[in-house]
CSV table of C-alpha atoms and ligand atoms in Angstrom, one decimal:
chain,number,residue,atom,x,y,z
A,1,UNK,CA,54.6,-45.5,49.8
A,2,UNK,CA,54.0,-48.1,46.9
A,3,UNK,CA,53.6,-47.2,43.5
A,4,UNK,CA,49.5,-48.4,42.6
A,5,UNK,CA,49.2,-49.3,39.6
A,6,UNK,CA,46.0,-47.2,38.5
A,7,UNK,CA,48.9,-44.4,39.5
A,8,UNK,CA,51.5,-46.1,36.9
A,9,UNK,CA,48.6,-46.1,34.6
A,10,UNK,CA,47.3,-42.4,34.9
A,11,UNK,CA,51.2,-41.5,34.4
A,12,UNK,CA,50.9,-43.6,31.4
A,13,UNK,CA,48.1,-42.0,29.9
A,14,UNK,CA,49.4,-38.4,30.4
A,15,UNK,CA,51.9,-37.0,32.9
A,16,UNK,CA,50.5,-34.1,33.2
A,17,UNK,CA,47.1,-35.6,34.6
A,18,UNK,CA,49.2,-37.5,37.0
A,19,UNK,CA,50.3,-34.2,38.6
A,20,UNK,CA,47.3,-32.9,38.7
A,21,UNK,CA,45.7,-36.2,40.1
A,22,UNK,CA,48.3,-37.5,42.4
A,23,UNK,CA,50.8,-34.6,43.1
A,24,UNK,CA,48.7,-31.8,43.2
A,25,UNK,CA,45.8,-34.1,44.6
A,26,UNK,CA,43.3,-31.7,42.6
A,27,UNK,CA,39.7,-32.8,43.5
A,28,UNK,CA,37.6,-33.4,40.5
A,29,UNK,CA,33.9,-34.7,39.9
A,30,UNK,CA,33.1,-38.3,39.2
A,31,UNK,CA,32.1,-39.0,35.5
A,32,UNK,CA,29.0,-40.7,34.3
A,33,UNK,CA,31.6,-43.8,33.2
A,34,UNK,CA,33.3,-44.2,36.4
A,35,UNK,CA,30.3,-44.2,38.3
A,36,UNK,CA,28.8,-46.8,36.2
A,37,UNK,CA,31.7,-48.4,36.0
A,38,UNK,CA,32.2,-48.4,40.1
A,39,UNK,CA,28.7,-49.8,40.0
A,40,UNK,CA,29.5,-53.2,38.3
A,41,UNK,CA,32.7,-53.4,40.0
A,42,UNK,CA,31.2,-53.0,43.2
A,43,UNK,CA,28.1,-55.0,42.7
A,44,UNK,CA,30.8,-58.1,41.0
A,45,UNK,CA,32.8,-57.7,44.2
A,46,UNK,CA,30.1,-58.4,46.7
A,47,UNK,CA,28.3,-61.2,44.5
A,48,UNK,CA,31.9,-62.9,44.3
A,49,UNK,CA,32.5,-62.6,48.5
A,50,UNK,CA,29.0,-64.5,48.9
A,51,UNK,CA,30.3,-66.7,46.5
A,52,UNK,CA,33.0,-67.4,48.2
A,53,UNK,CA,31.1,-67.5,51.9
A,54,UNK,CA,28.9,-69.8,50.3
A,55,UNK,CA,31.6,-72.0,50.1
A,56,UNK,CA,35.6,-70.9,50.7
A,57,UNK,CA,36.4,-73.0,47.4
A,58,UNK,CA,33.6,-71.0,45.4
A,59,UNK,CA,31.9,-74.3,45.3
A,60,UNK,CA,28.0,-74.2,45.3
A,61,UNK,CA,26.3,-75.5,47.9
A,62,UNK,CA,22.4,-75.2,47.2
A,63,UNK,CA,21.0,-75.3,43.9
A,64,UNK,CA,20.6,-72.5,41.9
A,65,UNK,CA,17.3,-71.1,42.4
A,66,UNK,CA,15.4,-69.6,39.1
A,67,UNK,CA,14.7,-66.0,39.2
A,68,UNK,CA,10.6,-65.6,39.7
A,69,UNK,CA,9.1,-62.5,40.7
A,70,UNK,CA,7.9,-64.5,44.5
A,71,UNK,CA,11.4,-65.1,44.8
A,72,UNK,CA,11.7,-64.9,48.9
A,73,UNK,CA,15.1,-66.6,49.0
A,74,UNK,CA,17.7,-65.4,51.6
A,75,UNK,CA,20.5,-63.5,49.9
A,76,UNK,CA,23.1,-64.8,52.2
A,77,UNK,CA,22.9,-68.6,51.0
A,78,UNK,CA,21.3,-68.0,47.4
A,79,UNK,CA,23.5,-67.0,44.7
A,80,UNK,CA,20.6,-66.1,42.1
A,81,UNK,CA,19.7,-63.6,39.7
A,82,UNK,CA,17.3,-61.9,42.1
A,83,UNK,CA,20.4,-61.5,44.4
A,84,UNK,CA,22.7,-59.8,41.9
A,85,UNK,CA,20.1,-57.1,40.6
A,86,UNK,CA,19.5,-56.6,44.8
A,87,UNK,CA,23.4,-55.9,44.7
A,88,UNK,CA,23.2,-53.6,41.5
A,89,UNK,CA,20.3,-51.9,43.6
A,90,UNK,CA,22.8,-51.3,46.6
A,91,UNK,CA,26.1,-50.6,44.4
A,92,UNK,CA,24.4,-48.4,42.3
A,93,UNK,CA,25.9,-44.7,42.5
A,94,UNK,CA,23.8,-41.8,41.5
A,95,UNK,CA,26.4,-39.4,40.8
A,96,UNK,CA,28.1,-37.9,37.6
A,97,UNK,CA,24.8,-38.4,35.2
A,98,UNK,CA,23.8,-35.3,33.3
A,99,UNK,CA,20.5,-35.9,34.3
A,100,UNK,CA,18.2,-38.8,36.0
A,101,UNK,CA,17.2,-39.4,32.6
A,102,UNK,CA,20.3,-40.7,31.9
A,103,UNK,CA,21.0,-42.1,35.5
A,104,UNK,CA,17.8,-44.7,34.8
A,105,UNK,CA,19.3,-45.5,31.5
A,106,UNK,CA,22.3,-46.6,33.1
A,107,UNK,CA,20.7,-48.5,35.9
A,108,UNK,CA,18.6,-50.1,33.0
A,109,UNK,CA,21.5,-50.9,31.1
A,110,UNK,CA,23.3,-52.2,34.3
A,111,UNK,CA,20.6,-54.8,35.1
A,112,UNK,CA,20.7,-55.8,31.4
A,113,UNK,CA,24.2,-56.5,31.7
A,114,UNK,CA,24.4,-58.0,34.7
A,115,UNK,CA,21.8,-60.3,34.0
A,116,UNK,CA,24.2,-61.7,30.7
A,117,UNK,CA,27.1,-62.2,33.6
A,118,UNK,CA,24.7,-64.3,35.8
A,119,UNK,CA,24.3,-66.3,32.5
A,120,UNK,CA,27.9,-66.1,31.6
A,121,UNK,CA,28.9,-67.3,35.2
A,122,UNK,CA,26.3,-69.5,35.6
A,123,UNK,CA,27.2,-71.5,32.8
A,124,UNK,CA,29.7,-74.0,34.9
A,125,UNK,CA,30.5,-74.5,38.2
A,126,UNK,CA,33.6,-72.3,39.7
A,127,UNK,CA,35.9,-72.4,42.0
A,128,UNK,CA,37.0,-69.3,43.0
A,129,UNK,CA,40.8,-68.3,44.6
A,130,UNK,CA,39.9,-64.8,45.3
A,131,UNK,CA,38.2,-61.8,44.9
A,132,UNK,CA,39.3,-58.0,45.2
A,133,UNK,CA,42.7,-59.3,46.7
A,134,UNK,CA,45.0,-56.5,47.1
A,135,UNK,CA,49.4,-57.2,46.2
A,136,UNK,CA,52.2,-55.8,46.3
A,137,UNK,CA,55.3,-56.9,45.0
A,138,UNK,CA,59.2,-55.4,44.6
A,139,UNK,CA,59.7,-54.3,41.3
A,140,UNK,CA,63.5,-55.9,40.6
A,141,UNK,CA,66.4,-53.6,39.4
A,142,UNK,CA,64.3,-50.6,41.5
A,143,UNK,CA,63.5,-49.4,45.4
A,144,UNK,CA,59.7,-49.1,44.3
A,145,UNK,CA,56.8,-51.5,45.6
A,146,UNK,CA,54.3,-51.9,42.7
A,147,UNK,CA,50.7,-52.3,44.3
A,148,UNK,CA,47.2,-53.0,42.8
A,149,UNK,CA,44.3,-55.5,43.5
A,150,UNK,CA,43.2,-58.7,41.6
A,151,UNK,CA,39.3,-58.2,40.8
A,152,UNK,CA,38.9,-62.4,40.4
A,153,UNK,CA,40.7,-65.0,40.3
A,154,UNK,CA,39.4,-68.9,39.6
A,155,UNK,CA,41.1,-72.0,39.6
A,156,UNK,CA,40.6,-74.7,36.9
A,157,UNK,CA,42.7,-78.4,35.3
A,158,UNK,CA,45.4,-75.7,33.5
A,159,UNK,CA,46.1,-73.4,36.5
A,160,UNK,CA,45.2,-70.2,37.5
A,161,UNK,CA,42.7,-68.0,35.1
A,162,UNK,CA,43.2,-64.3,36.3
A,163,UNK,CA,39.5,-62.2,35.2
A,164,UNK,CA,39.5,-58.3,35.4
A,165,UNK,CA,36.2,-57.1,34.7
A,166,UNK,CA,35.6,-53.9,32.6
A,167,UNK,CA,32.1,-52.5,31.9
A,168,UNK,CA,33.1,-50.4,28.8
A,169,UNK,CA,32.6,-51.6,25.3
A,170,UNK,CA,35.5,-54.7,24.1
A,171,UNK,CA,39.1,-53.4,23.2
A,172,UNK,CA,40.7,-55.5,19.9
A,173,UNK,CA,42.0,-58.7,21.2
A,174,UNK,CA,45.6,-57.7,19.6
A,175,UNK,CA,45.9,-54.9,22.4
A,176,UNK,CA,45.6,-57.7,24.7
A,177,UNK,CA,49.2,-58.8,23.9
A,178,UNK,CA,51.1,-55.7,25.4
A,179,UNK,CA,48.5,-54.7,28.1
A,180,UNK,CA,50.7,-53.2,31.1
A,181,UNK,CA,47.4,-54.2,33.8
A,182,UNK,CA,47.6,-57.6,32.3
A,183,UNK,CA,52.0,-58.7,33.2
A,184,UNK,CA,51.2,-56.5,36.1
A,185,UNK,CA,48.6,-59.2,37.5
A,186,UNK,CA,50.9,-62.1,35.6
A,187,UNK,CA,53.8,-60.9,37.7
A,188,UNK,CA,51.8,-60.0,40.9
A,189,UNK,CA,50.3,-63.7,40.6
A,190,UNK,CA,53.7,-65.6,40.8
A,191,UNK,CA,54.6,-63.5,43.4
A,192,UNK,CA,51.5,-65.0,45.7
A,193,UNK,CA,50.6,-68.8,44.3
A,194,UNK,CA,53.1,-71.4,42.9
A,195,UNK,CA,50.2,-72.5,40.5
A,196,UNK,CA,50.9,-71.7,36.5
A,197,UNK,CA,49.3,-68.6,34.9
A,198,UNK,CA,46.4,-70.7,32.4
A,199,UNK,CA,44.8,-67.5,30.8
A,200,UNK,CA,44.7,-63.4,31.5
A,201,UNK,CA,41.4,-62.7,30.8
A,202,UNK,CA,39.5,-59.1,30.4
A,203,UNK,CA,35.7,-59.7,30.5
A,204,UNK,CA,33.7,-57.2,29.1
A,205,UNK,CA,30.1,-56.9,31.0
A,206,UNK,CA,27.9,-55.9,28.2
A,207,UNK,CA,24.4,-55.7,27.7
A,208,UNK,CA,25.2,-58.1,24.5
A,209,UNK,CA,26.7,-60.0,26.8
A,210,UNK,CA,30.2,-61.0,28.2
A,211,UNK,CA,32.9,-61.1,26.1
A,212,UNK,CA,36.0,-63.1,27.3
A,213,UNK,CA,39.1,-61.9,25.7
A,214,UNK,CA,42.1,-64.0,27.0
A,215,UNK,CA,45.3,-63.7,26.3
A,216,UNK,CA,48.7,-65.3,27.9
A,217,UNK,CA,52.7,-64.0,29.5
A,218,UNK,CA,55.8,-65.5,28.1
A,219,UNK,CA,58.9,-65.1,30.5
A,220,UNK,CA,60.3,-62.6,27.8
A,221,UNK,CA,56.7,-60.3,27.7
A,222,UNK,CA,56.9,-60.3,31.3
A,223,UNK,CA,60.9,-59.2,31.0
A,224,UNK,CA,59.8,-56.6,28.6
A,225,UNK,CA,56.9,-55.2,31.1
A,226,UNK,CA,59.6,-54.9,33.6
A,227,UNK,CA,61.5,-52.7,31.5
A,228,UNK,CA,58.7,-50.8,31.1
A,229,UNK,CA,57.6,-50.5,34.3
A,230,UNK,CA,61.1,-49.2,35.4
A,231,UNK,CA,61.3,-47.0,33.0
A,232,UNK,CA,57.8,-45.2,33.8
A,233,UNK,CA,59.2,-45.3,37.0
A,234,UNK,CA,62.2,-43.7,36.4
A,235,UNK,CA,60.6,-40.7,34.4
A,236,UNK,CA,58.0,-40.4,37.9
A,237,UNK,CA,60.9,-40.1,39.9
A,238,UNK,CA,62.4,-37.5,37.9
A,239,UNK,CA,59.5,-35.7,38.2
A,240,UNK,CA,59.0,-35.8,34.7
A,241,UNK,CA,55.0,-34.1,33.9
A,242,UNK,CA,55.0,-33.3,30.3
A,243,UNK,CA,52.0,-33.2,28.8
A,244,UNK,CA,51.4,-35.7,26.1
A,245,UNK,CA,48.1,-34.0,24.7
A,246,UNK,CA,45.5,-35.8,22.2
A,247,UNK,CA,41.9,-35.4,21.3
A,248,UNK,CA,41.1,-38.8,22.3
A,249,UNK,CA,42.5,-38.5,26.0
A,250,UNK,CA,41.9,-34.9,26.8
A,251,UNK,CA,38.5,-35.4,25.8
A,252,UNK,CA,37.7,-37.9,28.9
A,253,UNK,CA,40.3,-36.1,31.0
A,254,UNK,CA,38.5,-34.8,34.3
A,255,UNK,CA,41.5,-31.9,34.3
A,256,UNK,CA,40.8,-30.6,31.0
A,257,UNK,CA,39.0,-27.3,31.7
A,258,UNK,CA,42.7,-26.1,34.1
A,259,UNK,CA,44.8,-27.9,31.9
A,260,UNK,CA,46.6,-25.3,29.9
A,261,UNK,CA,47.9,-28.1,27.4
A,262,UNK,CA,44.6,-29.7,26.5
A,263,UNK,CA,43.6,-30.4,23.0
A,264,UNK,CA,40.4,-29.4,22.8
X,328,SF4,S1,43.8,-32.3,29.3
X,328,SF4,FE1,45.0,-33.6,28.0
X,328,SF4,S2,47.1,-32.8,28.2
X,328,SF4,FE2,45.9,-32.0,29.9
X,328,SF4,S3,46.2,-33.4,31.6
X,328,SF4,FE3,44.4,-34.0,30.5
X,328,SF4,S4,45.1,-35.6,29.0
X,328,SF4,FE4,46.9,-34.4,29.7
């Protein structure tokens, strides 16, 4: 079986919730932030494979259309506001709110944000290389197949400009430098397309809008996420679940009432 990468990544954040997640596959409830936050995905994914229907280069082939409340236009061939908040309408997932109070907070805030997308990706024309395409590649030095899923990737002059869309509030752009997800798409992309790596990119889908943070790989960053990745690896394979316990993570852990480690 391949190693995912959300798997490398839950081992990262805490062994211990690895076990519990992936070893002792112990079923848990959806929170109110990965609901939401399976709504924009969701909703991103299916506006990007019309975009790409539209036209397998991503190019446009009608005009946009301005969002009006007559709007009629088909769905299928109009990629317009209307048809993104019809998406958000379908992708949204009522589960994990505290109440419906909240839930129509978060649909609210959903349209809000995904209405500064449509302005963010409306604002020049795109050609897009793929959307919510899965890879796998060998992890040298090690038997283990690392596997994960690009959420969309355009093409422009420089080469390729890898986006992975996150719906919580912006990280500092420093953290960019040594993000594991990041080398793991860097690495993943040479693997599939000759074309150089122009910009990683994390876009934040706010209500104040999206923020782009883009960062680049050097060979010896990708060397060192290598390293790291065998290493995380290793301590898998070893069976290794100590807990690694703070405030900040237990407090969003879904395992955190069973775990007899927690912090709080
Ligand atoms: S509650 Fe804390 S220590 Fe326990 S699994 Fe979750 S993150 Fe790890």
């Amino acid at each position: 079986m391949p190693l995912s990468y959300s798997q490398l990544q839950t081992y990262q954040r805490c062994p211990k919730q690895y076990e519990f997640a992936v070893v002792k596959k112990i079923s848990r409830s959806i929170s109110a932030g990965e609901s939401f936050g399976s709504s924009i995905h969701n909703t991103l994914r299916r506006f990007g494979e019309l975009e790409m229907a539209i036209d397998g280069s991503g190019k446009r082939e009608k005009p946009l259309q301005l969002f009006t409340e007559e709007s009629t236009h088909d769905m299928e061939t109009e990629l317009t506001l209307t048809t993104l908040l019809t998406l958000w309408r379908e992708c949204f997932i009522a589960h994990g709110y505290a109440s419906k109070v909240e839930m129509d907070q978060k649909f609210a805030q959903g349209e809000r944000a995904l209405a500064k997308f449509f302005d963010w990706w409306n604002e020049k024309k795109r050609t897009v290389v793929c959307i919510e395409k899965s890879f796998k590649f060998p992890v040298a030095g090690t038997k283990d197949i690392l596997a994960g899923r690009f959420d969309r990737i355009e093409r422009n002059e420089e080469g390729l400009h890898i986006i992975d869309f996150k719906s919580s509030n912006p990280r500092p752009q420093e953290s960019l430098d040594t993000d594991l997800q990041l080398s793991v798409y860097a690495l993943a992309s040479k693997t599939i397309w000759p074309d150089p790596i122009a910009k990683l990119t994390l876009l934040f889908v706010t209500e104040e809008g999206c923020i782009e943070h883009s960062t680049t790989r050097s060979t010896s960053q990708l060397t060192d996420a290598l390293t790291n990745i065998r290493l995380v690896a290793a301590h898998m394979d070893a069976k290794d679940f100590t807990a690694t316990p703070s405030i900040e993570k237990c407090r969003h852990c879904p395992y955190r009432s069973i775990c007899p480690a927690s912090a709080i």
